[in-house]
PDB file of C-alpha atoms in Angstrom:
ATOM      1  CA  MET A 221      79.331  -2.571  -3.530  1.00 30.00           C
ATOM      2  CA  ARG A 222      77.361  -5.767  -3.835  1.00 31.00           C
ATOM      3  CA  ALA A 223      74.550  -7.242  -6.055  1.00 30.00           C
ATOM      4  CA  SER A 224      71.345  -8.531  -3.870  1.00 27.00           C
ATOM      5  CA  VAL A 225      71.415 -12.308  -3.756  1.00 27.00           C
ATOM      6  CA  PHE A 226      68.900 -12.337  -0.554  1.00 27.00           C
ATOM      7  CA  ARG A 227      65.587 -11.943  -2.243  1.00 27.00           C
ATOM      8  CA  SER A 228      63.137 -14.462  -0.050  1.00 28.00           C
ATOM      9  CA  VAL A 229      62.779 -11.482   2.469  1.00 32.00           C
ATOM     10  CA  PRO A 230      62.803  -7.956   0.591  1.00 34.00           C
ATOM     11  CA  ALA A 231      62.663  -5.898   3.459  1.00 34.00           C
ATOM     12  CA  LEU A 232      65.132  -7.611   5.722  1.00 36.00           C
ATOM     13  CA  SER A 233      67.293  -7.793   2.688  1.00 38.00           C
ATOM     14  CA  ALA A 234      67.262  -4.026   1.697  1.00 39.00           C
ATOM     15  CA  LEU A 235      68.201  -3.260   5.461  1.00 42.00           C
ATOM     16  CA  ALA A 236      70.861  -6.129   5.341  1.00 43.00           C
ATOM     17  CA  LEU A 237      72.544  -4.454   2.348  1.00 40.00           C
ATOM     18  CA  THR A 238      71.804  -0.746   3.486  1.00 42.00           C
ATOM     19  CA  LEU A 239      73.753  -1.556   6.909  1.00 44.00           C
ATOM     20  CA  GLY A 240      76.742  -3.592   5.384  1.00 41.00           C
ATOM     21  CA  VAL A 241      80.169  -2.613   4.353  1.00 34.00           C
ATOM     22  CA  SER A 242      79.477  -0.250   1.241  1.00 36.00           C
ATOM     23  CA  ALA A 243      77.029   1.913   3.463  1.00 37.00           C
ATOM     24  CA  VAL A 244      78.922   2.764   6.675  1.00 40.00           C
ATOM     25  CA  PRO A 245      76.938   5.120   8.263  1.00 38.00           C
ATOM     26  CA  ALA A 246      78.865   8.382   9.180  1.00 38.00           C
ATOM     27  CA  GLN A 247      78.597  12.105   8.758  1.00 41.00           C
ATOM     28  CA  ALA A 248      81.063  14.434   7.340  1.00 41.00           C
ATOM     29  CA  GLN A 249      83.653  11.918   8.332  1.00 61.00           C
ATOM     30  CA  SER A 250      86.374  10.520   5.634  1.00 71.00           C
ATOM     31  CA  ILE A 251      89.547   8.335   5.687  1.00 78.00           C
ATOM     32  CA  SER A 252      92.872   8.675   4.243  1.00 84.00           C
ATOM     33  CA  VAL A 253      93.230   5.902   1.717  1.00 89.00           C
ATOM     34  CA  LYS A 254      95.068   4.490  -1.494  1.00 93.00           C
ATOM     35  CA  PRO A 255      93.596   5.823  -4.807  1.00 94.00           C
ATOM     36  CA  GLY A 256      92.676   2.708  -6.954  1.00 93.00           C
ATOM     37  CA  LEU A 257      91.225  -0.699  -7.652  1.00 93.00           C
ATOM     38  CA  TRP A 258      90.302  -2.085  -4.027  1.00 92.00           C
ATOM     39  CA  ALA A 259      88.646  -5.547  -3.249  1.00 92.00           C
ATOM     40  CA  SER A 260      86.520  -6.519  -0.461  1.00 92.00           C
ATOM     41  CA  ALA A 261      84.424  -9.368   1.235  1.00 95.00           C
ATOM     42  CA  SER A 262      81.787  -9.130   3.468  1.00 94.00           C
ATOM     43  CA  ILE A 263      80.696 -11.828   5.985  1.00 94.00           C
ATOM     44  CA  ASN A 264      77.220 -10.721   6.673  1.00 94.00           C
ATOM     45  CA  THR A 265      74.598 -12.804   9.064  1.00 94.00           C
ATOM     46  CA  LEU A 266      70.848 -12.060   9.409  1.00 94.00           C
ATOM     47  CA  ASN A 267      69.219 -13.661  12.262  1.00 96.00           C
ATOM     48  CA  GLY A 268      71.894 -15.659  12.935  1.00 96.00           C
ATOM     49  CA  ARG A 269      72.287 -17.222   9.352  1.00 96.00           C
ATOM     50  CA  LYS A 270      74.817 -16.179   6.703  1.00 95.00           C
ATOM     51  CA  MET A 271      73.779 -14.638   3.852  1.00 94.00           C
ATOM     52  CA  PRO A 272      74.419 -16.015   0.540  1.00 94.00           C
ATOM     53  CA  THR A 273      76.887 -14.482  -1.734  1.00 94.00           C
ATOM     54  CA  ILE A 274      77.893 -15.252  -5.364  1.00 92.00           C
ATOM     55  CA  PHE A 275      79.617 -18.593  -4.419  1.00 92.00           C
ATOM     56  CA  ASP A 276      75.932 -19.720  -3.222  1.00 92.00           C
ATOM     57  CA  ILE A 277      73.740 -19.105  -6.394  1.00 90.00           C
ATOM     58  CA  ASN A 278      73.614 -22.406  -8.519  1.00 90.00           C
ATOM     59  CA  GLY A 279      74.813 -21.369 -12.121  1.00 89.00           C
ATOM     60  CA  ALA A 280      76.437 -17.985 -11.222  1.00 90.00           C
ATOM     61  CA  LEU A 281      79.896 -19.412 -11.622  1.00 91.00           C
ATOM     62  CA  THR A 282      81.357 -22.295 -13.170  1.00 91.00           C
ATOM     63  CA  PRO A 283      83.616 -24.462 -11.219  1.00 92.00           C
ATOM     64  CA  GLN A 284      87.026 -23.206 -11.978  1.00 91.00           C
ATOM     65  CA  GLN A 285      85.516 -19.454 -11.640  1.00 90.00           C
ATOM     66  CA  LYS A 286      84.912 -20.268  -8.278  1.00 91.00           C
ATOM     67  CA  SER A 287      87.926 -21.989  -7.426  1.00 90.00           C
ATOM     68  CA  SER A 288      90.185 -18.923  -9.057  1.00 88.00           C
ATOM     69  CA  LEU A 289      88.023 -16.499  -7.631  1.00 90.00           C
ATOM     70  CA  ALA A 290      88.634 -18.051  -4.048  1.00 92.00           C
ATOM     71  CA  ALA A 291      92.350 -18.518  -4.551  1.00 89.00           C
ATOM     72  CA  ALA A 292      92.874 -14.552  -5.791  1.00 89.00           C
ATOM     73  CA  MET A 293      90.761 -13.373  -2.648  1.00 91.00           C
ATOM     74  CA  ALA A 294      92.737 -15.715  -0.228  1.00 91.00           C
ATOM     75  CA  LYS A 295      95.829 -14.267  -2.119  1.00 89.00           C
ATOM     76  CA  VAL A 296      94.902 -10.865  -1.192  1.00 90.00           C
ATOM     77  CA  GLY A 297      93.998 -11.555   2.263  1.00 91.00           C
ATOM     78  CA  LEU A 298      89.860 -11.625   2.006  1.00 93.00           C
ATOM     79  CA  PRO A 299      88.054 -13.848   3.978  1.00 91.00           C
ATOM     80  CA  THR A 300      86.902 -17.106   2.559  1.00 82.00           C
ATOM     81  CA  GLY A 301      83.378 -17.672   1.982  1.00 84.00           C
ATOM     82  CA  GLY A 302      82.861 -13.840   1.940  1.00 91.00           C
ATOM     83  CA  SER A 303      80.389 -11.775  -0.349  1.00 93.00           C
ATOM     84  CA  PRO A 304      83.182 -10.396  -2.890  1.00 93.00           C
ATOM     85  CA  HIS A 305      83.358  -6.804  -4.437  1.00 92.00           C
ATOM     86  CA  LEU A 306      85.509  -4.734  -6.655  1.00 91.00           C
ATOM     87  CA  ASP A 307      85.670  -0.888  -6.309  1.00 91.00           C
ATOM     88  CA  CYS A 308      87.730   1.919  -7.676  1.00 92.00           C
ATOM     89  CA  GLN A 309      88.655   4.602  -5.339  1.00 91.00           C
ATOM     90  CA  GLN A 310      89.129   7.887  -7.158  1.00 91.00           C
ATOM     91  CA  GLY A 311      91.016  10.212  -5.036  1.00 87.00           C
ATOM     92  CA  PRO A 312      92.859   9.779  -1.478  1.00 86.00           C
ATOM     93  CA  GLU A 313      90.008  10.593   0.893  1.00 81.00           C
ATOM     94  CA  PHE A 314      87.005   8.142   1.095  1.00 75.00           C
ATOM     95  CA  ALA A 315      83.769   9.644   2.621  1.00 65.00           C
ATOM     96  CA  LEU A 316      81.964   7.053   4.677  1.00 58.00           C
ATOM     97  CA  PRO A 317      78.501   7.401   3.114  1.00 48.00           C
ATOM     98  CA  LYS A 318      75.409   7.640   5.034  1.00 49.00           C
ATOM     99  CA  PRO A 319      72.992   4.728   4.617  1.00 48.00           C
ATOM    100  CA  GLN A 320      70.850   5.204   1.423  1.00 46.00           C
ATOM    101  CA  SER A 321      67.511   3.203   1.893  1.00 46.00           C
ATOM    102  CA  VAL A 322      66.659   3.317   5.675  1.00 51.00           C
ATOM    103  CA  ASP A 323      64.256   6.562   5.536  1.00 58.00           C
ATOM    104  CA  ASP A 324      65.352   8.032   8.904  1.00 75.00           C
ATOM    105  CA  CYS A 325      68.910   7.174  10.334  1.00 77.00           C
ATOM    106  CA  THR A 326      70.577   8.924  12.858  1.00 80.00           C
ATOM    107  CA  THR A 327      74.447   8.457  13.336  1.00 77.00           C
ATOM    108  CA  GLN A 328      77.359   9.476  15.411  1.00 79.00           C
ATOM    109  CA  VAL A 329      80.743   9.035  14.124  1.00 79.00           C
ATOM    110  CA  LYS A 330      83.126   8.855  17.421  1.00 80.00           C
ATOM    111  CA  PRO A 331      86.686   8.809  15.213  1.00 70.00           C
ATOM    112  CA  GLY A 332      89.774   7.646  17.233  1.00 68.00           C
ATOM    113  CA  ASP A 333      91.980   9.151  14.916  1.00 72.00           C
ATOM    114  CA  ALA A 334      92.424   9.654  11.174  1.00 68.00           C
ATOM    115  CA  THR A 335      92.412   5.610  10.710  1.00 83.00           C
ATOM    116  CA  SER A 336      89.632   4.424  13.077  1.00 87.00           C
ATOM    117  CA  GLY A 337      86.722   5.342  14.654  1.00 87.00           C
ATOM    118  CA  THR A 338      83.453   3.633  15.956  1.00 88.00           C
ATOM    119  CA  PHE A 339      79.602   4.675  15.051  1.00 85.00           C
ATOM    120  CA  THR A 340      76.318   4.232  16.486  1.00 88.00           C
ATOM    121  CA  MET A 341      72.781   4.297  14.839  1.00 87.00           C
ATOM    122  CA  SER A 342      69.511   4.346  14.978  1.00 88.00           C
ATOM    123  CA  CYS A 343      66.814   3.641  12.245  1.00 87.00           C
ATOM    124  CA  LYS A 344      63.426   4.080  11.410  1.00 85.00           C
ATOM    125  CA  SER A 345      62.101   3.104   8.231  1.00 82.00           C
ATOM    126  CA  ALA A 346      58.698   1.253   6.542  1.00 83.00           C
ATOM    127  CA  THR A 347      60.497  -1.776   6.895  1.00 84.00           C
ATOM    128  CA  ALA A 348      62.532  -1.977   9.621  1.00 85.00           C
ATOM    129  CA  SER A 349      63.468   0.005  12.806  1.00 91.00           C
ATOM    130  CA  GLY A 350      66.372  -0.548  15.559  1.00 93.00           C
ATOM    131  CA  MET A 351      69.878   0.144  17.066  1.00 94.00           C
ATOM    132  CA  GLY A 352      72.931  -0.413  15.643  1.00 92.00           C
ATOM    133  CA  ASN A 353      76.975   0.101  16.323  1.00 92.00           C
ATOM    134  CA  GLY A 354      79.808  -0.564  14.499  1.00 89.00           C
ATOM    135  CA  SER A 355      83.541   0.049  14.214  1.00 90.00           C
ATOM    136  CA  TYR A 356      86.200   0.785  11.523  1.00 88.00           C
ATOM    137  CA  GLN A 357      90.255   0.649  11.304  1.00 91.00           C
ATOM    138  CA  VAL A 358      92.222   1.487   8.008  1.00 91.00           C
ATOM    139  CA  THR A 359      95.928   0.228   7.844  1.00 93.00           C
ATOM    140  CA  ASP A 360      98.595   1.877   5.869  1.00 92.00           C
ATOM    141  CA  LYS A 361      96.214   3.380   3.489  1.00 92.00           C
ATOM    142  CA  SER A 362      95.761   0.016   2.007  1.00 94.00           C
ATOM    143  CA  SER A 363      93.689  -1.856   4.358  1.00 94.00           C
ATOM    144  CA  ALA A 364      90.684  -1.828   5.923  1.00 92.00           C
ATOM    145  CA  THR A 365      88.349  -3.551   7.969  1.00 93.00           C
ATOM    146  CA  VAL A 366      84.657  -2.691   9.214  1.00 90.00           C
ATOM    147  CA  LYS A 367      82.428  -4.189  11.296  1.00 93.00           C
ATOM    148  CA  VAL A 368      78.498  -3.732  11.821  1.00 91.00           C
ATOM    149  CA  THR A 369      75.734  -4.859  14.535  1.00 93.00           C
ATOM    150  CA  PHE A 370      72.497  -3.960  14.094  1.00 93.00           C
ATOM    151  CA  LYS A 371      69.239  -4.935  16.304  1.00 95.00           C
ATOM    152  CA  GLY A 372      65.776  -4.218  15.725  1.00 95.00           C
ATOM    153  CA  THR A 373      62.219  -5.301  14.384  1.00 94.00           C
ATOM    154  CA  THR A 374      60.751  -5.006  10.948  1.00 91.00           C
ATOM    155  CA  ALA A 375      57.507  -3.405  10.280  1.00 89.00           C
ATOM    156  CA  GLN A 376      55.775  -6.859  10.861  1.00 93.00           C
ATOM    157  CA  GLY A 377      57.266  -6.748  14.274  1.00 94.00           C
ATOM    158  CA  MET A 378      59.769  -9.793  13.479  1.00 95.00           C
ATOM    159  CA  PRO A 379      63.023  -9.359  15.368  1.00 96.00           C
ATOM    160  CA  ILE A 380      65.954  -9.064  13.081  1.00 94.00           C
ATOM    161  CA  THR A 381      69.738  -9.054  14.244  1.00 95.00           C
ATOM    162  CA  TYR A 382      72.186  -8.161  11.391  1.00 93.00           C
ATOM    163  CA  GLU A 383      76.010  -8.586  11.412  1.00 94.00           C
ATOM    164  CA  SER A 384      78.712  -7.767   9.034  1.00 93.00           C
ATOM    165  CA  THR A 385      82.305  -7.944   8.846  1.00 94.00           C
ATOM    166  CA  SER A 386      84.017  -6.502   5.692  1.00 93.00           C
ATOM    167  CA  VAL A 387      87.613  -6.592   5.028  1.00 95.00           C
ATOM    168  CA  HIS A 388      88.819  -4.145   2.040  1.00 93.00           C
ATOM    169  CA  LYS A 389      92.164  -4.528   0.350  1.00 94.00           C
ATOM    170  CA  TRP A 390      93.835  -1.989  -1.974  1.00 94.00           C
ATOM    171  CA  ILE A 391      94.835  -3.960  -5.073  1.00 92.00           C
ATOM    172  CA  GLY A 392      96.819  -1.363  -7.455  1.00 92.00           C
ATOM    173  CA  SER A 393      96.435   1.923  -8.849  1.00 93.00           C
ATOM    174  CA  ASP A 394      94.994   0.628 -12.170  1.00 91.00           C
ATOM    175  CA  CYS A 395      91.151   0.348 -11.978  1.00 91.00           C
ATOM    176  CA  SER A 396      90.962  -0.972 -15.331  1.00 87.00           C
ATOM    177  CA  ALA A 397      93.015  -4.234 -15.378  1.00 82.00           C
ATOM    178  CA  PRO A 398      90.962  -6.962 -12.615  1.00 79.00           C
ATOM    179  CA  PRO A 399      93.124  -8.421  -9.943  1.00 80.00           C
ATOM    180  CA  PRO A 400      95.840 -11.140 -10.726  1.00 78.00           C
ATOM    181  CA  GLY A 401      94.200 -14.376 -10.968  1.00 76.00           C
ATOM    182  CA  ILE A 402      90.721 -13.154 -11.455  1.00 78.00           C
ATOM    183  CA  ASP A 403      89.096 -14.095 -14.912  1.00 75.00           C
ATOM    184  CA  PRO A 404      87.983 -10.592 -16.276  1.00 79.00           C
ATOM    185  CA  SER A 405      84.564 -11.961 -16.926  1.00 77.00           C
ATOM    186  CA  VAL A 406      84.177 -12.685 -12.794  1.00 77.00           C
ATOM    187  CA  ALA A 407      85.514  -9.208 -12.135  1.00 79.00           C
ATOM    188  CA  GLU A 408      82.684  -7.636 -14.044  1.00 81.00           C
ATOM    189  CA  LEU A 409      80.558  -9.308 -11.830  1.00 75.00           C
ATOM    190  CA  LEU A 410      82.378  -8.191  -8.837  1.00 83.00           C
ATOM    191  CA  GLN A 411      81.390  -4.487  -9.564  1.00 79.00           C
TER     192      GLN A 411
END
């Protein structure tokens, strides 16, 4: 759901991106949502430092593009300063995906009902290992919030704490048109 902009520590970057919103760990759990275009924004921190977003990369966006993107995000209720993303949901059921770049993650999902739940995870890989937990909440099939916290160590013994809060909003049933107020060239960067 996002491009990697955190390249200074590849192992931490891979783990952080794995545990982010696009990779909420679950086993055979799905939630009911509206099909169509969804916009999301994640605020991610690694060891207490906010991870960079497209807004932070010099030259990624012009000042006008930054301004229009920030205004469009605010208009639909996405957090300011979050890492934005657009995604097309094809069907009415969204299966929460398992982590893809962590070699061995065991997860347990405890759904409260069809629209909310919590999960715990234990992960081991060549790059990092640790424990995490999180929660998700879907409202009216058109708005979702996912929170993840992970604590562990890198293969070199460095401690890691990763936190992510992501907000997802349904924009409309047409995935081919960018959200109102977003330059089509910027929309392409967010997919």
